JSON list of C-alpha atoms in Angstrom, two decimals:
[
{"chain": "A", "resi": 1, "resn": "MET", "atom": "CA", "xyz": [-8.76, 16.07, 4.49]},
{"chain": "A", "resi": 2, "resn": "THR", "atom": "CA", "xyz": [-9.26, 12.30, 5.57]},
{"chain": "A", "resi": 3, "resn": "GLU", "atom": "CA", "xyz": [-11.35, 9.48, 4.59]},
{"chain": "A", "resi": 4, "resn": "LEU", "atom": "CA", "xyz": [-12.50, 7.27, 7.29]},
{"chain": "A", "resi": 5, "resn": "GLN", "atom": "CA", "xyz": [-13.74, 3.59, 6.77]},
{"chain": "A", "resi": 6, "resn": "LEU", "atom": "CA", "xyz": [-15.29, 0.92, 9.11]},
{"chain": "A", "resi": 7, "resn": "GLN", "atom": "CA", "xyz": [-15.59, -2.61, 8.49]},
{"chain": "A", "resi": 8, "resn": "SER", "atom": "CA", "xyz": [-16.20, -5.61, 11.13]},
{"chain": "A", "resi": 9, "resn": "VAL", "atom": "CA", "xyz": [-14.26, -8.26, 11.46]},
{"chain": "A", "resi": 10, "resn": "SER", "atom": "CA", "xyz": [-15.39, -11.87, 12.58]},
{"chain": "A", "resi": 11, "resn": "GLY", "atom": "CA", "xyz": [-14.37, -13.80, 15.20]},
{"chain": "A", "resi": 12, "resn": "SER", "atom": "CA", "xyz": [-10.51, -13.15, 15.87]},
{"chain": "A", "resi": 13, "resn": "GLU", "atom": "CA", "xyz": [-8.80, -14.94, 18.72]},
{"chain": "A", "resi": 14, "resn": "LEU", "atom": "CA", "xyz": [-6.87, -12.90, 21.30]},
{"chain": "A", "resi": 15, "resn": "GLU", "atom": "CA", "xyz": [-3.75, -13.76, 22.84]},
{"chain": "A", "resi": 16, "resn": "LEU", "atom": "CA", "xyz": [-1.16, -11.89, 25.00]},
{"chain": "A", "resi": 17, "resn": "PRO", "atom": "CA", "xyz": [1.88, -11.61, 22.99]},
{"chain": "A", "resi": 18, "resn": "GLU", "atom": "CA", "xyz": [4.96, -13.48, 24.15]},
{"chain": "A", "resi": 19, "resn": "SER", "atom": "CA", "xyz": [6.82, -10.02, 23.77]},
{"chain": "A", "resi": 20, "resn": "SER", "atom": "CA", "xyz": [4.20, -8.32, 26.54]},
{"chain": "A", "resi": 21, "resn": "ARG", "atom": "CA", "xyz": [4.26, -11.16, 28.89]},
{"chain": "A", "resi": 22, "resn": "GLY", "atom": "CA", "xyz": [6.07, -10.42, 31.96]},
{"chain": "A", "resi": 23, "resn": "ARG", "atom": "CA", "xyz": [7.38, -7.16, 31.21]},
{"chain": "A", "resi": 24, "resn": "GLY", "atom": "CA", "xyz": [5.70, -4.26, 29.43]},
{"chain": "A", "resi": 25, "resn": "VAL", "atom": "CA", "xyz": [2.11, -5.47, 30.53]},
{"chain": "A", "resi": 26, "resn": "LYS", "atom": "CA", "xyz": [0.96, -5.99, 34.21]},
{"chain": "A", "resi": 27, "resn": "LYS", "atom": "CA", "xyz": [0.11, -9.47, 35.32]},
{"chain": "A", "resi": 28, "resn": "LEU", "atom": "CA", "xyz": [-3.37, -10.19, 34.12]},
{"chain": "A", "resi": 29, "resn": "GLU", "atom": "CA", "xyz": [-5.98, -12.01, 36.64]},
{"chain": "A", "resi": 30, "resn": "ALA", "atom": "CA", "xyz": [-7.29, -15.23, 34.90]},
{"chain": "A", "resi": 31, "resn": "LEU", "atom": "CA", "xyz": [-7.14, -13.41, 31.37]},
{"chain": "A", "resi": 32, "resn": "ASP", "atom": "CA", "xyz": [-9.89, -15.80, 29.69]},
{"chain": "A", "resi": 33, "resn": "ILE", "atom": "CA", "xyz": [-10.19, -13.98, 26.32]},
{"chain": "A", "resi": 34, "resn": "HIS", "atom": "CA", "xyz": [-12.97, -15.97, 23.95]},
{"chain": "A", "resi": 35, "resn": "LYS", "atom": "CA", "xyz": [-13.75, -14.85, 20.54]},
{"chain": "A", "resi": 36, "resn": "ASP", "atom": "CA", "xyz": [-17.58, -14.37, 21.77]},
{"chain": "A", "resi": 37, "resn": "ASP", "atom": "CA", "xyz": [-15.90, -11.60, 24.16]},
{"chain": "A", "resi": 38, "resn": "ALA", "atom": "CA", "xyz": [-14.19, -9.34, 21.89]},
{"chain": "A", "resi": 39, "resn": "ALA", "atom": "CA", "xyz": [-15.55, -6.68, 19.46]},
{"chain": "A", "resi": 40, "resn": "SER", "atom": "CA", "xyz": [-13.31, -6.26, 16.34]},
{"chain": "A", "resi": 41, "resn": "VAL", "atom": "CA", "xyz": [-13.16, -3.86, 13.61]},
{"chain": "A", "resi": 42, "resn": "THR", "atom": "CA", "xyz": [-10.71, -2.79, 10.83]},
{"chain": "A", "resi": 43, "resn": "PHE", "atom": "CA", "xyz": [-10.41, 0.72, 10.56]},
{"chain": "A", "resi": 44, "resn": "THR", "atom": "CA", "xyz": [-9.08, 2.62, 7.39]},
{"chain": "A", "resi": 45, "resn": "TRP", "atom": "CA", "xyz": [-7.92, 6.28, 7.53]},
{"chain": "A", "resi": 46, "resn": "LYS", "atom": "CA", "xyz": [-6.99, 7.67, 4.14]},
{"chain": "A", "resi": 47, "resn": "ILE", "atom": "CA", "xyz": [-4.76, 10.85, 4.57]},
{"chain": "A", "resi": 48, "resn": "ASP", "atom": "CA", "xyz": [-5.03, 13.30, 1.45]},
{"chain": "A", "resi": 49, "resn": "ASN", "atom": "CA", "xyz": [-2.50, 15.91, 0.85]},
{"chain": "A", "resi": 50, "resn": "PHE", "atom": "CA", "xyz": [-0.11, 14.17, 3.23]},
{"chain": "A", "resi": 51, "resn": "SER", "atom": "CA", "xyz": [3.18, 16.52, 2.53]},
{"chain": "A", "resi": 52, "resn": "GLN", "atom": "CA", "xyz": [1.06, 19.59, 3.71]},
{"chain": "A", "resi": 53, "resn": "LEU", "atom": "CA", "xyz": [0.93, 18.11, 7.15]},
{"chain": "A", "resi": 54, "resn": "ASN", "atom": "CA", "xyz": [2.88, 20.43, 9.57]},
{"chain": "A", "resi": 55, "resn": "ALA", "atom": "CA", "xyz": [1.74, 19.27, 13.19]},
{"chain": "A", "resi": 56, "resn": "VAL", "atom": "CA", "xyz": [4.28, 16.97, 14.89]},
{"chain": "A", "resi": 57, "resn": "LYS", "atom": "CA", "xyz": [1.40, 14.52, 15.40]},
{"chain": "A", "resi": 58, "resn": "HIS", "atom": "CA", "xyz": [-1.94, 13.88, 13.76]},
{"chain": "A", "resi": 59, "resn": "TYR", "atom": "CA", "xyz": [-5.10, 11.81, 14.44]},
{"chain": "A", "resi": 60, "resn": "SER", "atom": "CA", "xyz": [-7.45, 10.16, 12.98]},
{"chain": "A", "resi": 61, "resn": "GLY", "atom": "CA", "xyz": [-11.11, 10.43, 13.38]},
{"chain": "A", "resi": 62, "resn": "VAL", "atom": "CA", "xyz": [-13.08, 8.55, 16.10]},
{"chain": "A", "resi": 63, "resn": "PHE", "atom": "CA", "xyz": [-14.32, 5.24, 15.83]},
{"chain": "A", "resi": 64, "resn": "VAL", "atom": "CA", "xyz": [-15.96, 3.17, 18.46]},
{"chain": "A", "resi": 65, "resn": "ILE", "atom": "CA", "xyz": [-15.55, -0.36, 19.65]},
{"chain": "A", "resi": 66, "resn": "GLY", "atom": "CA", "xyz": [-16.00, -2.10, 22.96]},
{"chain": "A", "resi": 67, "resn": "CYS", "atom": "CA", "xyz": [-18.28, 1.01, 24.15]},
{"chain": "A", "resi": 68, "resn": "PHE", "atom": "CA", "xyz": [-15.30, 3.18, 23.85]},
{"chain": "A", "resi": 69, "resn": "GLU", "atom": "CA", "xyz": [-13.78, 5.82, 21.21]},
{"chain": "A", "resi": 70, "resn": "TRP", "atom": "CA", "xyz": [-10.71, 4.57, 19.57]},
{"chain": "A", "resi": 71, "resn": "ARG", "atom": "CA", "xyz": [-8.44, 6.72, 17.08]},
{"chain": "A", "resi": 72, "resn": "ILE", "atom": "CA", "xyz": [-4.90, 6.18, 15.08]},
{"chain": "A", "resi": 73, "resn": "LEU", "atom": "CA", "xyz": [-2.09, 8.65, 16.33]},
{"chain": "A", "resi": 74, "resn": "MET", "atom": "CA", "xyz": [0.54, 9.10, 13.61]},
{"chain": "A", "resi": 75, "resn": "TYR", "atom": "CA", "xyz": [3.93, 11.48, 14.03]},
{"chain": "A", "resi": 76, "resn": "PRO", "atom": "CA", "xyz": [4.34, 12.02, 9.99]},
{"chain": "A", "resi": 77, "resn": "ARG", "atom": "CA", "xyz": [7.95, 12.69, 10.86]},
{"chain": "A", "resi": 78, "resn": "GLY", "atom": "CA", "xyz": [8.58, 10.31, 13.68]},
{"chain": "A", "resi": 79, "resn": "LYS", "atom": "CA", "xyz": [7.83, 10.34, 17.41]},
{"chain": "A", "resi": 80, "resn": "LYS", "atom": "CA", "xyz": [11.35, 8.89, 18.67]},
{"chain": "A", "resi": 81, "resn": "SER", "atom": "CA", "xyz": [13.14, 7.91, 15.46]},
{"chain": "A", "resi": 82, "resn": "ALA", "atom": "CA", "xyz": [13.06, 10.88, 13.12]},
{"chain": "A", "resi": 83, "resn": "GLY", "atom": "CA", "xyz": [13.85, 8.79, 10.47]},
{"chain": "A", "resi": 84, "resn": "SER", "atom": "CA", "xyz": [10.50, 6.62, 10.86]},
{"chain": "A", "resi": 85, "resn": "LEU", "atom": "CA", "xyz": [6.85, 6.96, 10.52]},
{"chain": "A", "resi": 86, "resn": "SER", "atom": "CA", "xyz": [5.51, 6.47, 13.86]},
{"chain": "A", "resi": 87, "resn": "VAL", "atom": "CA", "xyz": [1.93, 5.25, 14.24]},
{"chain": "A", "resi": 88, "resn": "TYR", "atom": "CA", "xyz": [0.07, 4.28, 17.37]},
{"chain": "A", "resi": 89, "resn": "LEU", "atom": "CA", "xyz": [-3.64, 3.10, 18.51]},
{"chain": "A", "resi": 90, "resn": "ASP", "atom": "CA", "xyz": [-4.94, 5.68, 20.97]},
{"chain": "A", "resi": 91, "resn": "VAL", "atom": "CA", "xyz": [-8.15, 5.52, 23.66]},
{"chain": "A", "resi": 92, "resn": "THR", "atom": "CA", "xyz": [-9.62, 9.13, 23.47]},
{"chain": "A", "resi": 93, "resn": "GLY", "atom": "CA", "xyz": [-10.52, 11.15, 26.37]},
{"chain": "A", "resi": 94, "resn": "SER", "atom": "CA", "xyz": [-8.04, 8.87, 28.70]},
{"chain": "A", "resi": 95, "resn": "SER", "atom": "CA", "xyz": [-8.32, 11.74, 31.00]},
{"chain": "A", "resi": 96, "resn": "THR", "atom": "CA", "xyz": [-12.12, 11.08, 31.69]},
{"chain": "A", "resi": 97, "resn": "LEU", "atom": "CA", "xyz": [-11.96, 7.44, 32.08]},
{"chain": "A", "resi": 98, "resn": "PRO", "atom": "CA", "xyz": [-12.68, 5.75, 35.56]},
{"chain": "A", "resi": 99, "resn": "LYS", "atom": "CA", "xyz": [-10.02, 5.04, 37.88]},
{"chain": "A", "resi": 100, "resn": "GLY", "atom": "CA", "xyz": [-8.46, 1.42, 37.05]},
{"chain": "A", "resi": 101, "resn": "TRP", "atom": "CA", "xyz": [-10.12, 1.15, 33.59]},
{"chain": "A", "resi": 102, "resn": "ALA", "atom": "CA", "xyz": [-8.49, -1.42, 31.71]},
{"chain": "A", "resi": 103, "resn": "ARG", "atom": "CA", "xyz": [-9.04, -2.79, 28.46]},
{"chain": "A", "resi": 104, "resn": "TYR", "atom": "CA", "xyz": [-6.76, -5.47, 26.61]},
{"chain": "A", "resi": 105, "resn": "ALA", "atom": "CA", "xyz": [-6.59, -5.09, 22.89]},
{"chain": "A", "resi": 106, "resn": "GLN", "atom": "CA", "xyz": [-5.08, -7.21, 20.28]},
{"chain": "A", "resi": 107, "resn": "PHE", "atom": "CA", "xyz": [-4.16, -5.41, 16.96]},
{"chain": "A", "resi": 108, "resn": "SER", "atom": "CA", "xyz": [-2.20, -4.57, 14.10]},
{"chain": "A", "resi": 109, "resn": "LEU", "atom": "CA", "xyz": [-1.31, -1.10, 12.24]},
{"chain": "A", "resi": 110, "resn": "SER", "atom": "CA", "xyz": [-0.27, -1.10, 8.80]},
{"chain": "A", "resi": 111, "resn": "VAL", "atom": "CA", "xyz": [0.72, 1.24, 6.10]},
{"chain": "A", "resi": 112, "resn": "VAL", "atom": "CA", "xyz": [-1.03, 0.22, 3.01]},
{"chain": "A", "resi": 113, "resn": "ASN", "atom": "CA", "xyz": [0.98, -0.37, -0.22]},
{"chain": "A", "resi": 114, "resn": "GLN", "atom": "CA", "xyz": [-1.36, 1.33, -2.86]},
{"chain": "A", "resi": 115, "resn": "LEU", "atom": "CA", "xyz": [0.58, -0.31, -5.91]},
{"chain": "A", "resi": 116, "resn": "GLN", "atom": "CA", "xyz": [1.00, -3.80, -4.78]},
{"chain": "A", "resi": 117, "resn": "SER", "atom": "CA", "xyz": [-0.96, -4.65, -1.43]},
{"chain": "A", "resi": 118, "resn": "SER", "atom": "CA", "xyz": [1.04, -7.75, -0.61]},
{"chain": "A", "resi": 119, "resn": "LYS", "atom": "CA", "xyz": [3.65, -5.21, 0.10]},
{"chain": "A", "resi": 120, "resn": "SER", "atom": "CA", "xyz": [1.60, -3.45, 2.66]},
{"chain": "A", "resi": 121, "resn": "ILE", "atom": "CA", "xyz": [3.86, -3.24, 6.19]},
{"chain": "A", "resi": 122, "resn": "THR", "atom": "CA", "xyz": [1.91, -4.55, 9.16]},
{"chain": "A", "resi": 123, "resn": "LYS", "atom": "CA", "xyz": [3.10, -4.70, 12.64]},
{"chain": "A", "resi": 124, "resn": "ASP", "atom": "CA", "xyz": [0.96, -6.68, 15.19]},
{"chain": "A", "resi": 125, "resn": "THR", "atom": "CA", "xyz": [0.76, -6.36, 19.11]},
{"chain": "A", "resi": 126, "resn": "GLY", "atom": "CA", "xyz": [-1.59, -6.54, 22.17]},
{"chain": "A", "resi": 127, "resn": "HIS", "atom": "CA", "xyz": [-1.38, -4.12, 25.18]},
{"chain": "A", "resi": 128, "resn": "VAL", "atom": "CA", "xyz": [-3.31, -3.62, 28.15]},
{"chain": "A", "resi": 129, "resn": "PHE", "atom": "CA", "xyz": [-4.70, 0.14, 27.64]},
{"chain": "A", "resi": 130, "resn": "THR", "atom": "CA", "xyz": [-5.34, 2.13, 31.00]},
{"chain": "A", "resi": 131, "resn": "LYS", "atom": "CA", "xyz": [-6.00, 5.67, 31.87]},
{"chain": "A", "resi": 132, "resn": "MET", "atom": "CA", "xyz": [-2.32, 6.40, 32.17]},
{"chain": "A", "resi": 133, "resn": "GLU", "atom": "CA", "xyz": [-1.13, 4.17, 29.15]},
{"chain": "A", "resi": 134, "resn": "SER", "atom": "CA", "xyz": [-3.48, 5.08, 26.58]},
{"chain": "A", "resi": 135, "resn": "GLU", "atom": "CA", "xyz": [-1.72, 4.90, 23.24]},
{"chain": "A", "resi": 136, "resn": "TRP", "atom": "CA", "xyz": [0.62, 1.95, 22.22]},
{"chain": "A", "resi": 137, "resn": "GLY", "atom": "CA", "xyz": [1.99, 1.28, 18.69]},
{"chain": "A", "resi": 138, "resn": "PHE", "atom": "CA", "xyz": [5.04, 1.39, 16.87]},
{"chain": "A", "resi": 139, "resn": "ALA", "atom": "CA", "xyz": [7.82, 4.07, 16.66]},
{"chain": "A", "resi": 140, "resn": "SER", "atom": "CA", "xyz": [9.26, 2.92, 13.44]},
{"chain": "A", "resi": 141, "resn": "LEU", "atom": "CA", "xyz": [6.31, 1.45, 11.24]},
{"chain": "A", "resi": 142, "resn": "ILE", "atom": "CA", "xyz": [8.30, 2.19, 8.02]},
{"chain": "A", "resi": 143, "resn": "PRO", "atom": "CA", "xyz": [11.49, 4.29, 7.47]},
{"chain": "A", "resi": 144, "resn": "LEU", "atom": "CA", "xyz": [10.83, 7.61, 5.87]},
{"chain": "A", "resi": 145, "resn": "SER", "atom": "CA", "xyz": [12.87, 6.97, 3.08]},
{"chain": "A", "resi": 146, "resn": "GLU", "atom": "CA", "xyz": [10.92, 4.01, 1.78]},
{"chain": "A", "resi": 147, "resn": "PHE", "atom": "CA", "xyz": [7.85, 5.54, 2.46]},
{"chain": "A", "resi": 148, "resn": "TYR", "atom": "CA", "xyz": [8.57, 8.89, 0.42]},
{"chain": "A", "resi": 149, "resn": "ASN", "atom": "CA", "xyz": [10.08, 6.96, -2.46]},
{"chain": "A", "resi": 150, "resn": "ASP", "atom": "CA", "xyz": [7.40, 7.26, -5.36]},
{"chain": "A", "resi": 151, "resn": "ARG", "atom": "CA", "xyz": [8.22, 3.45, -6.81]},
{"chain": "A", "resi": 152, "resn": "GLU", "atom": "CA", "xyz": [7.23, 1.89, -3.15]},
{"chain": "A", "resi": 153, "resn": "GLY", "atom": "CA", "xyz": [3.55, 2.70, -3.29]},
{"chain": "A", "resi": 154, "resn": "TYR", "atom": "CA", "xyz": [3.21, 3.94, 0.34]},
{"chain": "A", "resi": 155, "resn": "LEU", "atom": "CA", "xyz": [2.79, 7.29, -0.69]},
{"chain": "A", "resi": 156, "resn": "VAL", "atom": "CA", "xyz": [0.86, 8.02, -4.18]},
{"chain": "A", "resi": 157, "resn": "ASN", "atom": "CA", "xyz": [-0.31, 11.40, -5.47]},
{"chain": "A", "resi": 158, "resn": "ASP", "atom": "CA", "xyz": [0.23, 12.59, -1.78]},
{"chain": "A", "resi": 159, "resn": "ILE", "atom": "CA", "xyz": [-2.23, 10.22, -0.36]},
{"chain": "A", "resi": 160, "resn": "CYS", "atom": "CA", "xyz": [-0.91, 7.62, 2.70]},
{"chain": "A", "resi": 161, "resn": "ILE", "atom": "CA", "xyz": [-3.57, 4.83, 3.66]},
{"chain": "A", "resi": 162, "resn": "ILE", "atom": "CA", "xyz": [-3.30, 3.79, 7.43]},
{"chain": "A", "resi": 163, "resn": "GLU", "atom": "CA", "xyz": [-5.29, 0.61, 8.28]},
{"chain": "A", "resi": 164, "resn": "ALA", "atom": "CA", "xyz": [-5.82, -0.63, 11.92]},
{"chain": "A", "resi": 165, "resn": "LYS", "atom": "CA", "xyz": [-7.31, -4.03, 12.85]},
{"chain": "A", "resi": 166, "resn": "LEU", "atom": "CA", "xyz": [-8.42, -3.97, 16.42]},
{"chain": "A", "resi": 167, "resn": "ALA", "atom": "CA", "xyz": [-9.95, -6.76, 18.61]},
{"chain": "A", "resi": 168, "resn": "VAL", "atom": "CA", "xyz": [-10.90, -5.41, 21.77]},
{"chain": "A", "resi": 169, "resn": "HIS", "atom": "CA", "xyz": [-12.05, -7.63, 25.07]},
{"chain": "A", "resi": 170, "resn": "LYS", "atom": "CA", "xyz": [-15.69, -6.30, 26.17]},
{"chain": "A", "resi": 171, "resn": "SER", "atom": "CA", "xyz": [-14.71, -7.45, 29.95]},
{"chain": "A", "resi": 172, "resn": "GLU", "atom": "CA", "xyz": [-12.78, -5.19, 32.22]},
{"chain": "A", "resi": 173, "resn": "ILE", "atom": "CA", "xyz": [-9.01, -6.36, 32.96]},
{"chain": "A", "resi": 174, "resn": "LYS", "atom": "CA", "xyz": [-8.57, -6.88, 36.20]},
{"chain": "A", "resi": 175, "resn": "LEU", "atom": "CA", "xyz": [-4.91, -5.70, 37.11]},
{"chain": "A", "resi": 176, "resn": "PHE", "atom": "CA", "xyz": [-2.41, -6.83, 40.28]},
{"chain": "A", "resi": 177, "resn": "GLY", "atom": "CA", "xyz": [-0.65, -3.82, 41.96]},
{"chain": "A", "resi": 178, "resn": "ALA", "atom": "CA", "xyz": [-0.84, -0.37, 41.49]},
{"chain": "A", "resi": 179, "resn": "VAL", "atom": "CA", "xyz": [-3.90, 0.74, 39.53]},
{"chain": "A", "resi": 180, "resn": "ARG", "atom": "CA", "xyz": [-3.09, 3.64, 36.93]}
]
């Protein structure tokens, strides 16, 4: 069983991250993101009985931001790296999105340290989500050896907490080049 929690976040500034400029993200036409044009939310996913997850990947419940449905996608034993917990942000129903649909999102994904919140592990990124690139995140959010260590505080009483802080640009993004 999982427990979901949403919390509004006010006025986050959005920027295209340095790591995305010129490589993983398509060139954007006048990306002018203002805090008034962004919808923001903090989504908390509490996963009970973590050790009993048998599927290769596991999805959180759906939450809505920017008029679209989002969810967290987790690979409990890793996606690309078998030694790490992999966590991604996913736009649901990507196959039904209109051709050319694109939204820029600035977000962070965290595995919450339940013993000492200051030791929570958080990674930040930004991505232009499209019909063909509907998930984005981290293949290695935390090494499984650290995650499963009882003294570390990430898995307590077989409960894991993943948190997503997300700001989505409300306006459509126009992409140069091939439309996905």
